[in-house]
Coordinates of N, CA, C and O in Angstrom, one line a residue:
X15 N -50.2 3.5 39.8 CA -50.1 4.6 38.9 C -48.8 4.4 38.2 O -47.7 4.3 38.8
X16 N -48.7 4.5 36.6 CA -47.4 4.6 36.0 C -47.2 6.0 35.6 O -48.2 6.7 35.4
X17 N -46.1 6.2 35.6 CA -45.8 7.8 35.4 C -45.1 7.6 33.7 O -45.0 8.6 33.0
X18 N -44.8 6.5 33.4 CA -43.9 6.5 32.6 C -44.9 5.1 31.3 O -45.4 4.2 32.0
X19 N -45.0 5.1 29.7 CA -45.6 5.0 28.9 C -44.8 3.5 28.6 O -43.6 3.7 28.5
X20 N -45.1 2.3 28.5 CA -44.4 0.7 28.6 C -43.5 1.1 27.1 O -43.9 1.8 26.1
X21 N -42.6 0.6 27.4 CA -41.9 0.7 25.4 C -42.7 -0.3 24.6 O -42.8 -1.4 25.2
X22 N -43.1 -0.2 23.6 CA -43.8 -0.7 22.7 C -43.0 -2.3 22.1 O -41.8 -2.3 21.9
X23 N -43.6 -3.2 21.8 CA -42.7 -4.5 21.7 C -41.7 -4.4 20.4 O -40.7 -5.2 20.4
X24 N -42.0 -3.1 18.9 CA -41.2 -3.1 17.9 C -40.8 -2.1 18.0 O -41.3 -1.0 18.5
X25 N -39.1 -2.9 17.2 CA -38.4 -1.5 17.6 C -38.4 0.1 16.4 O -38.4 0.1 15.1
X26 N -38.4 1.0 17.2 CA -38.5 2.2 16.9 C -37.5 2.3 15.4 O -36.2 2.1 15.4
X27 N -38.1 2.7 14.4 CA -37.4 2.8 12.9 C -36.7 3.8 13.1 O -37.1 4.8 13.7
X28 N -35.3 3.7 12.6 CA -34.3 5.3 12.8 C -34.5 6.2 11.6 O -34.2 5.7 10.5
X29 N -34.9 7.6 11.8 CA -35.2 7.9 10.3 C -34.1 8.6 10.0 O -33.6 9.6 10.6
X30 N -33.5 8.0 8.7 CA -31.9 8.7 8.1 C -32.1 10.2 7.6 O -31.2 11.0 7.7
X31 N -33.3 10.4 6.9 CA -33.4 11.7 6.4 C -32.8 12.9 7.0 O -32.1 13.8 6.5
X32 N -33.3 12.8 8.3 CA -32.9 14.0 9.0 C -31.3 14.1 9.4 O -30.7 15.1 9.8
X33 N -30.7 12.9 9.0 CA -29.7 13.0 9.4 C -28.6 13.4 8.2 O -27.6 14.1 8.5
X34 N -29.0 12.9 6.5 CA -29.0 13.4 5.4 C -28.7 14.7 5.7 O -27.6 15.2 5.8
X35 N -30.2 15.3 6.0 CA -29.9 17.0 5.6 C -29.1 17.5 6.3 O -28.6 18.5 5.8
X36 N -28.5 17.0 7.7 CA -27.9 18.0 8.2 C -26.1 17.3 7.6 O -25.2 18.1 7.4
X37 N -25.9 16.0 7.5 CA -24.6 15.8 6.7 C -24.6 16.6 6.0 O -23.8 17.6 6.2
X38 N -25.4 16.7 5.0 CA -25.3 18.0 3.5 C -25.4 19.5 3.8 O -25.4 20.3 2.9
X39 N -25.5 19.9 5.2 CA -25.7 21.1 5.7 C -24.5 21.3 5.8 O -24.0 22.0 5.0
X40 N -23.7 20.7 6.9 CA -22.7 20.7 7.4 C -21.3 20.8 5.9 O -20.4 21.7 5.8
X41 N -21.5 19.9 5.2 CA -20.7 19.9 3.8 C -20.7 20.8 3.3 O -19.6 21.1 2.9
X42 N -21.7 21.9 3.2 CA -21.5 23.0 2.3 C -21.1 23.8 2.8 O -20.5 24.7 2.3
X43 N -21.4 23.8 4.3 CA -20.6 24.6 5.5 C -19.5 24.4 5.3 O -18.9 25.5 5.3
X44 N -19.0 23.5 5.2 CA -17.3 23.4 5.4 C -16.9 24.0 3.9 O -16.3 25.1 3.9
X45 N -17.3 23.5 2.9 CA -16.9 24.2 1.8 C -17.0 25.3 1.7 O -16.1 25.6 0.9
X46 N -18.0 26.5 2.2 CA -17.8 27.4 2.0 C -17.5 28.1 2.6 O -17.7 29.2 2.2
X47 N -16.7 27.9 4.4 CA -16.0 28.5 5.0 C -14.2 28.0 4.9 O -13.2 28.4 5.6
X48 N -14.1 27.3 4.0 CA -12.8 26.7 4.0 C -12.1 27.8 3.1 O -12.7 28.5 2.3
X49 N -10.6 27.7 3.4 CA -9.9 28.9 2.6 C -9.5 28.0 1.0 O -9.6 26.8 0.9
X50 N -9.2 28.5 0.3 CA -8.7 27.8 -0.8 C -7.7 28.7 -1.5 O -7.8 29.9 -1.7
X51 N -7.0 27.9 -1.7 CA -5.4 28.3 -2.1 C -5.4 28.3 -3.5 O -5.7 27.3 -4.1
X52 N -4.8 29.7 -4.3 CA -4.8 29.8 -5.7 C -3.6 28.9 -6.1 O -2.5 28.7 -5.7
X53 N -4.4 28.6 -7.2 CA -3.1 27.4 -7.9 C -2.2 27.8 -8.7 O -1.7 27.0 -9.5
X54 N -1.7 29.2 -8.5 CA -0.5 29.7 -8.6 C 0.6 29.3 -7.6 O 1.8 29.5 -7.8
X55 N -0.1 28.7 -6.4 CA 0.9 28.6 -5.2 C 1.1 27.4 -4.7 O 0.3 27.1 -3.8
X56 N 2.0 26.5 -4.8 CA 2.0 25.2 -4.3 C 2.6 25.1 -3.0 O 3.6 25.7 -3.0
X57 N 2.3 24.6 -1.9 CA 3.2 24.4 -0.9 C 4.1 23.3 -0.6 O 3.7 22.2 -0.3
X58 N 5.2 23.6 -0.5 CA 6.0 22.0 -0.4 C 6.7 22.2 0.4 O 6.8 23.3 0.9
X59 N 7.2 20.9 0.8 CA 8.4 21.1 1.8 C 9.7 22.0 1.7 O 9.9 21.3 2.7
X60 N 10.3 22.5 1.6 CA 11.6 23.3 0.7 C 13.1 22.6 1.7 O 13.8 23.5 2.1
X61 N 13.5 21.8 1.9 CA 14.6 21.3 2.7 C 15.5 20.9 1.2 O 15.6 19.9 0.5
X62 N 16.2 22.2 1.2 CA 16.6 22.0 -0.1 C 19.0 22.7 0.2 O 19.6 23.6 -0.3
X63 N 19.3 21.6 0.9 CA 20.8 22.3 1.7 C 21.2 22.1 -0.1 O 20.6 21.7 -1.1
X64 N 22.2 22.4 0.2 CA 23.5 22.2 -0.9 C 24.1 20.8 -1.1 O 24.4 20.3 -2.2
X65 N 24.1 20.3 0.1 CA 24.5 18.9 0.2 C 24.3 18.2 0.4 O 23.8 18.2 1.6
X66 N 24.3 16.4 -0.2 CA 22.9 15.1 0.4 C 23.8 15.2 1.7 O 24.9 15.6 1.9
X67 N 22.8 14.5 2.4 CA 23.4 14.5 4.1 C 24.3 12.9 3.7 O 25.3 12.9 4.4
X68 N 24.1 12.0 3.0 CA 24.3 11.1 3.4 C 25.8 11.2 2.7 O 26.7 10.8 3.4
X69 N 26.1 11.5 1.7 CA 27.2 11.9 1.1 C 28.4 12.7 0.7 O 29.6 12.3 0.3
X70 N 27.6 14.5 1.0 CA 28.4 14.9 1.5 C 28.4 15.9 0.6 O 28.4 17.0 1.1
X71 N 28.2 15.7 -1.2 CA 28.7 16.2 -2.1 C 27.4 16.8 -2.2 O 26.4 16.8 -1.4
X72 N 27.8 17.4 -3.6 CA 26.4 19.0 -3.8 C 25.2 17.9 -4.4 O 25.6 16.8 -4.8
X73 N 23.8 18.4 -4.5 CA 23.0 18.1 -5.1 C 23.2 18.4 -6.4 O 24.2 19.0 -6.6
X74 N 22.5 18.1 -7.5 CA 22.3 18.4 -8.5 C 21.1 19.1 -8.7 O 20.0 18.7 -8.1
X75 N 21.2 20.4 -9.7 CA 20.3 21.0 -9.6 C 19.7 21.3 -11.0 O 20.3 21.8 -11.9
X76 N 18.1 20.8 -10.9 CA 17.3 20.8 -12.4 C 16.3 22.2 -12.5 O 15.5 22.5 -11.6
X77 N 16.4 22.7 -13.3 CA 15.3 23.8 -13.7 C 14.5 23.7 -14.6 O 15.1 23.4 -15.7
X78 N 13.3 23.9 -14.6 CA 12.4 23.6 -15.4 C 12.2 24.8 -16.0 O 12.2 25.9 -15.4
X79 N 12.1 24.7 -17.5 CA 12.1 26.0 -18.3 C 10.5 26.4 -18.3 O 9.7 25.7 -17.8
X80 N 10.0 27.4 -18.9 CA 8.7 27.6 -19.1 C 8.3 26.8 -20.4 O 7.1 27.0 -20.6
X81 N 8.9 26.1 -21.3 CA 7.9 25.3 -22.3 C 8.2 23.7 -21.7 O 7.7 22.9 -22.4
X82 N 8.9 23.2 -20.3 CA 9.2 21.8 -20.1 C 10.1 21.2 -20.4 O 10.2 19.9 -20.4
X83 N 11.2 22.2 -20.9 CA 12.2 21.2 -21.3 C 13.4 21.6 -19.7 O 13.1 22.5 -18.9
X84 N 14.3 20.9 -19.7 CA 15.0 21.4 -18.2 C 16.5 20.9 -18.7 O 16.9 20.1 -19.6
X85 N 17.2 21.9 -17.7 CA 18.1 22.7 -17.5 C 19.1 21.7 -16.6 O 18.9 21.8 -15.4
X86 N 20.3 20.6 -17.1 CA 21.1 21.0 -16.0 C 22.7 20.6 -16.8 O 23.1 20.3 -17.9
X87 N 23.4 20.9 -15.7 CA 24.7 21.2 -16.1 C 25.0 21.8 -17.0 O 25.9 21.2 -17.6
X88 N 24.4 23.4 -17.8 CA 24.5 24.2 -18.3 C 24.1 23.7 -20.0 O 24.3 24.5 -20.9
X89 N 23.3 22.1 -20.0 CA 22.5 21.6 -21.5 C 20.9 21.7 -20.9 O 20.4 21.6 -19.8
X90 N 20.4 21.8 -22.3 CA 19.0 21.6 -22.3 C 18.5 20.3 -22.6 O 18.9 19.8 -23.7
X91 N 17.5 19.7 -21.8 CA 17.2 18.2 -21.9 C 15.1 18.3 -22.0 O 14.3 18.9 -21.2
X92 N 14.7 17.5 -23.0 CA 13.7 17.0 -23.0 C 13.5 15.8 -21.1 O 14.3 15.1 -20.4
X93 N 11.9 16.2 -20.9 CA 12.1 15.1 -19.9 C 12.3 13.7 -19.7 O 12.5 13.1 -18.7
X94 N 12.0 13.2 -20.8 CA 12.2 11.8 -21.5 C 13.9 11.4 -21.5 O 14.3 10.3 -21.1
X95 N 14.6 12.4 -21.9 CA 16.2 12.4 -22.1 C 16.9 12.1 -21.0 O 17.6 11.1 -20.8
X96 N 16.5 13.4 -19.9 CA 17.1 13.7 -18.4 C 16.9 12.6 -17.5 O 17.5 12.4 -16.5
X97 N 15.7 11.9 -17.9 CA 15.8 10.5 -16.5 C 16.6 9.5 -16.9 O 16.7 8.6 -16.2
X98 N 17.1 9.4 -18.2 CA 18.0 7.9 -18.0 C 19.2 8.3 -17.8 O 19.9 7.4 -17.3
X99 N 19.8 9.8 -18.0 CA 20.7 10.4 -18.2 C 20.9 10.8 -16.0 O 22.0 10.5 -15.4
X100 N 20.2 11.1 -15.5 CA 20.3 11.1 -13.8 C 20.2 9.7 -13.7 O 20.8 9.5 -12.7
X101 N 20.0 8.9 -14.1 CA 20.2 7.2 -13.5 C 21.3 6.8 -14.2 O 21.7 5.7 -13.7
X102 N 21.8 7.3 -15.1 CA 23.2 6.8 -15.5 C 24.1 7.4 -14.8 O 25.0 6.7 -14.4
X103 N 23.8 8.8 -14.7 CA 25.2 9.2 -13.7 C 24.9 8.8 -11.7 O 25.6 9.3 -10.9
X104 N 24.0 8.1 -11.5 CA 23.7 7.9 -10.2 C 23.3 8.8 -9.6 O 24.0 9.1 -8.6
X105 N 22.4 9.3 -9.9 CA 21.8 10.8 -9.3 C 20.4 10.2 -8.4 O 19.2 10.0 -8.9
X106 N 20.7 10.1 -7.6 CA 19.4 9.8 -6.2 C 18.6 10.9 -5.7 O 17.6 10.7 -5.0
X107 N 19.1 12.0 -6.1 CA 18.4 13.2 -5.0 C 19.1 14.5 -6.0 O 20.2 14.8 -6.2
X108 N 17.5 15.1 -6.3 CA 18.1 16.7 -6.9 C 17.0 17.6 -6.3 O 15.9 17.3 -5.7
X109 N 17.5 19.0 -6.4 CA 17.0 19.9 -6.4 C 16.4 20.4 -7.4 O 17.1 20.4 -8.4
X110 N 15.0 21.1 -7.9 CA 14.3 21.2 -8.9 C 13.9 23.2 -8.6 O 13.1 23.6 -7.7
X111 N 14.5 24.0 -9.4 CA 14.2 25.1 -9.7 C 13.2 25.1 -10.9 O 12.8 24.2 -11.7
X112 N 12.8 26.7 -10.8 CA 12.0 26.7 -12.3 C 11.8 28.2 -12.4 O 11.7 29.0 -11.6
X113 N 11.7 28.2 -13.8 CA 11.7 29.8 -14.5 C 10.4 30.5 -13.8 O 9.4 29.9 -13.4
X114 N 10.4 31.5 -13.7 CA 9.5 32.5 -13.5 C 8.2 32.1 -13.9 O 7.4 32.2 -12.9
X115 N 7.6 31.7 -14.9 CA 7.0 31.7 -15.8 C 6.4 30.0 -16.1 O 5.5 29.6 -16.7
X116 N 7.4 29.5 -15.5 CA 6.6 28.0 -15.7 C 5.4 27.0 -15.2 O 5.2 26.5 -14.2
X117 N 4.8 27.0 -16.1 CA 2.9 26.1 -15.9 C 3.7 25.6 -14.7 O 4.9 25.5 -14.5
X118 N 2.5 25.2 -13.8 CA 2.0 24.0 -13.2 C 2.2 22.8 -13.6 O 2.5 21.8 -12.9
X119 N 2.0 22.7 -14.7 CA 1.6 21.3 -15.2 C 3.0 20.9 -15.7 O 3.4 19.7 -15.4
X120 N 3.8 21.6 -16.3 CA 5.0 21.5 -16.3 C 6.1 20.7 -14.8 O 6.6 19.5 -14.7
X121 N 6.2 21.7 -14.0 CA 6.3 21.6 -12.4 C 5.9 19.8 -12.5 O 6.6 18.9 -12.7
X122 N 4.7 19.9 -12.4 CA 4.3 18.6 -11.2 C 4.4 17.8 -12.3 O 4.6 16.7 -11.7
X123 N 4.5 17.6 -13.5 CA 4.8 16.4 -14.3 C 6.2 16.0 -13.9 O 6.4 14.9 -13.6
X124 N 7.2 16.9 -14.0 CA 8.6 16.8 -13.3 C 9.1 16.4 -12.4 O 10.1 15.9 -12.2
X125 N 7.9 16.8 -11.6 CA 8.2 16.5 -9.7 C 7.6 14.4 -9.9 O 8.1 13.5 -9.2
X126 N 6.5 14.2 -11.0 CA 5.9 13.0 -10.7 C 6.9 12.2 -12.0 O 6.8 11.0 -12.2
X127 N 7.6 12.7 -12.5 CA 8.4 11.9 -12.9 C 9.7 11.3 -12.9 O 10.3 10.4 -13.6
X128 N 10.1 12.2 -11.9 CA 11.3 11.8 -11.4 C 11.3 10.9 -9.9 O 12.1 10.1 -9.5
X129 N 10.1 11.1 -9.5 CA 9.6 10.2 -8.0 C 9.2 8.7 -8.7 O 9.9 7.8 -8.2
X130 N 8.5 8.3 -9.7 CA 8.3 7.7 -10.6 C 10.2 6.8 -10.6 O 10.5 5.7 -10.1
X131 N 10.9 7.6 -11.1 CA 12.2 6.9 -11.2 C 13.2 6.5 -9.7 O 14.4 6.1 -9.7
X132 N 12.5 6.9 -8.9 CA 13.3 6.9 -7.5 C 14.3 7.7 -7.0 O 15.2 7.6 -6.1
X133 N 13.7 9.0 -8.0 CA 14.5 10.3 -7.7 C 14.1 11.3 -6.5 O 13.7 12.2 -7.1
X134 N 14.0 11.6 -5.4 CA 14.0 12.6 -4.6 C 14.3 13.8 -5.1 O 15.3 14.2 -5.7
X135 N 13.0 14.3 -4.9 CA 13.2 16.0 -5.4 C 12.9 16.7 -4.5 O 12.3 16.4 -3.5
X136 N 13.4 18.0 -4.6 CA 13.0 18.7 -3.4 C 12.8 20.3 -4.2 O 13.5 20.7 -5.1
X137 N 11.8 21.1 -3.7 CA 11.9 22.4 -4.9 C 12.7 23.3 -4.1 O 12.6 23.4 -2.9
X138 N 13.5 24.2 -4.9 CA 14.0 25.2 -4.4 C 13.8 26.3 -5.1 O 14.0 26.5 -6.3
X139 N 13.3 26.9 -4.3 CA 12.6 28.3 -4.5 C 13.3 29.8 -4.8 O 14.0 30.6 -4.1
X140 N 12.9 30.0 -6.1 CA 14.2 31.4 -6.6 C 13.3 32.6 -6.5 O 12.2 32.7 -7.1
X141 N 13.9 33.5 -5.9 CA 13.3 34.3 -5.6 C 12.8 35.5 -6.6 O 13.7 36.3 -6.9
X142 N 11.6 36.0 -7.2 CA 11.5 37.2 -8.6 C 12.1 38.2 -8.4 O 12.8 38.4 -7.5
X143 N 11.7 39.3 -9.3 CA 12.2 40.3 -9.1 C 11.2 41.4 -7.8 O 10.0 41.1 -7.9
X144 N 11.3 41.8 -7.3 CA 10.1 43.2 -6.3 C 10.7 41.9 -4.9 O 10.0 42.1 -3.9
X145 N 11.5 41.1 -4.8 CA 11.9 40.4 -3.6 C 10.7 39.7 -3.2 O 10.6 39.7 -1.9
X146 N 9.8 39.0 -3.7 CA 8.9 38.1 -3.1 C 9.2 36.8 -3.6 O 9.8 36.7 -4.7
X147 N 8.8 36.0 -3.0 CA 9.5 34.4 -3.4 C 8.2 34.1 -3.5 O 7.9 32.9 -3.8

């Protein structure tokens, strides 16, 4: 007496479908339990002291205005201007403030073009008015 059914000589076809729907189940699951962060809010690292560690001396510090032009040592500079003008004076590492009011797109063109030149940036964060940063 066999209790148990011989395996058949071909092998058993794997059907993907079923495995399809539940990948795409699971996807939409995650998407629509995932939190999503308004793009008013970027998160960065903020290690932003007063002084490069390796040097000693103050950072320099850039602010980005709300139409993209930025701010340092008390002139206004296009961003095209300000990077040969930090690589002339040997500027390795700055600090990157920004107005109240400044796009995104402003911001991260800034941040990707100064990384672009082998500048370290770091943002520091100014606090509005009602005390929320």
């Amino acid at each position: 007496m066999q209790l148990v059914d011989p395996r058949p000589r071909r092998p058993i076809p794997i059907r993907i479908t079923p495995l399809i729907d539940v990948v795409f189940i699971l996807l939409v699951f995650f998407m629509l339990t995932s939190r999503l962060l308004p793009v008013d809010f970027l998160e960065l690292s903020n290690q932003t002291g007063n002084t490069s560690p390796t040097t000693g001396e103050p950072i320099p510090e850039l602010r980005v205005m709300t139409d993209g032009r930025l701010e340092w040592k008390d002139q206004t500079f296009t961003l095209p201007d300000v990077l040969p003008a930090l690589q002339a004076s040997g500027v390795r590492e700055v600090n990157v403030s920004t107005a109240p009011e400044t796009g995104l797109n402003h911001f991260t063109q800034t941040l990707s073009s100064l990384k672009d030149r082998g500048i370290t940036a770091h943002w520091k964060r100014t606090p509005v008015s009602g005390g929320r940063l």
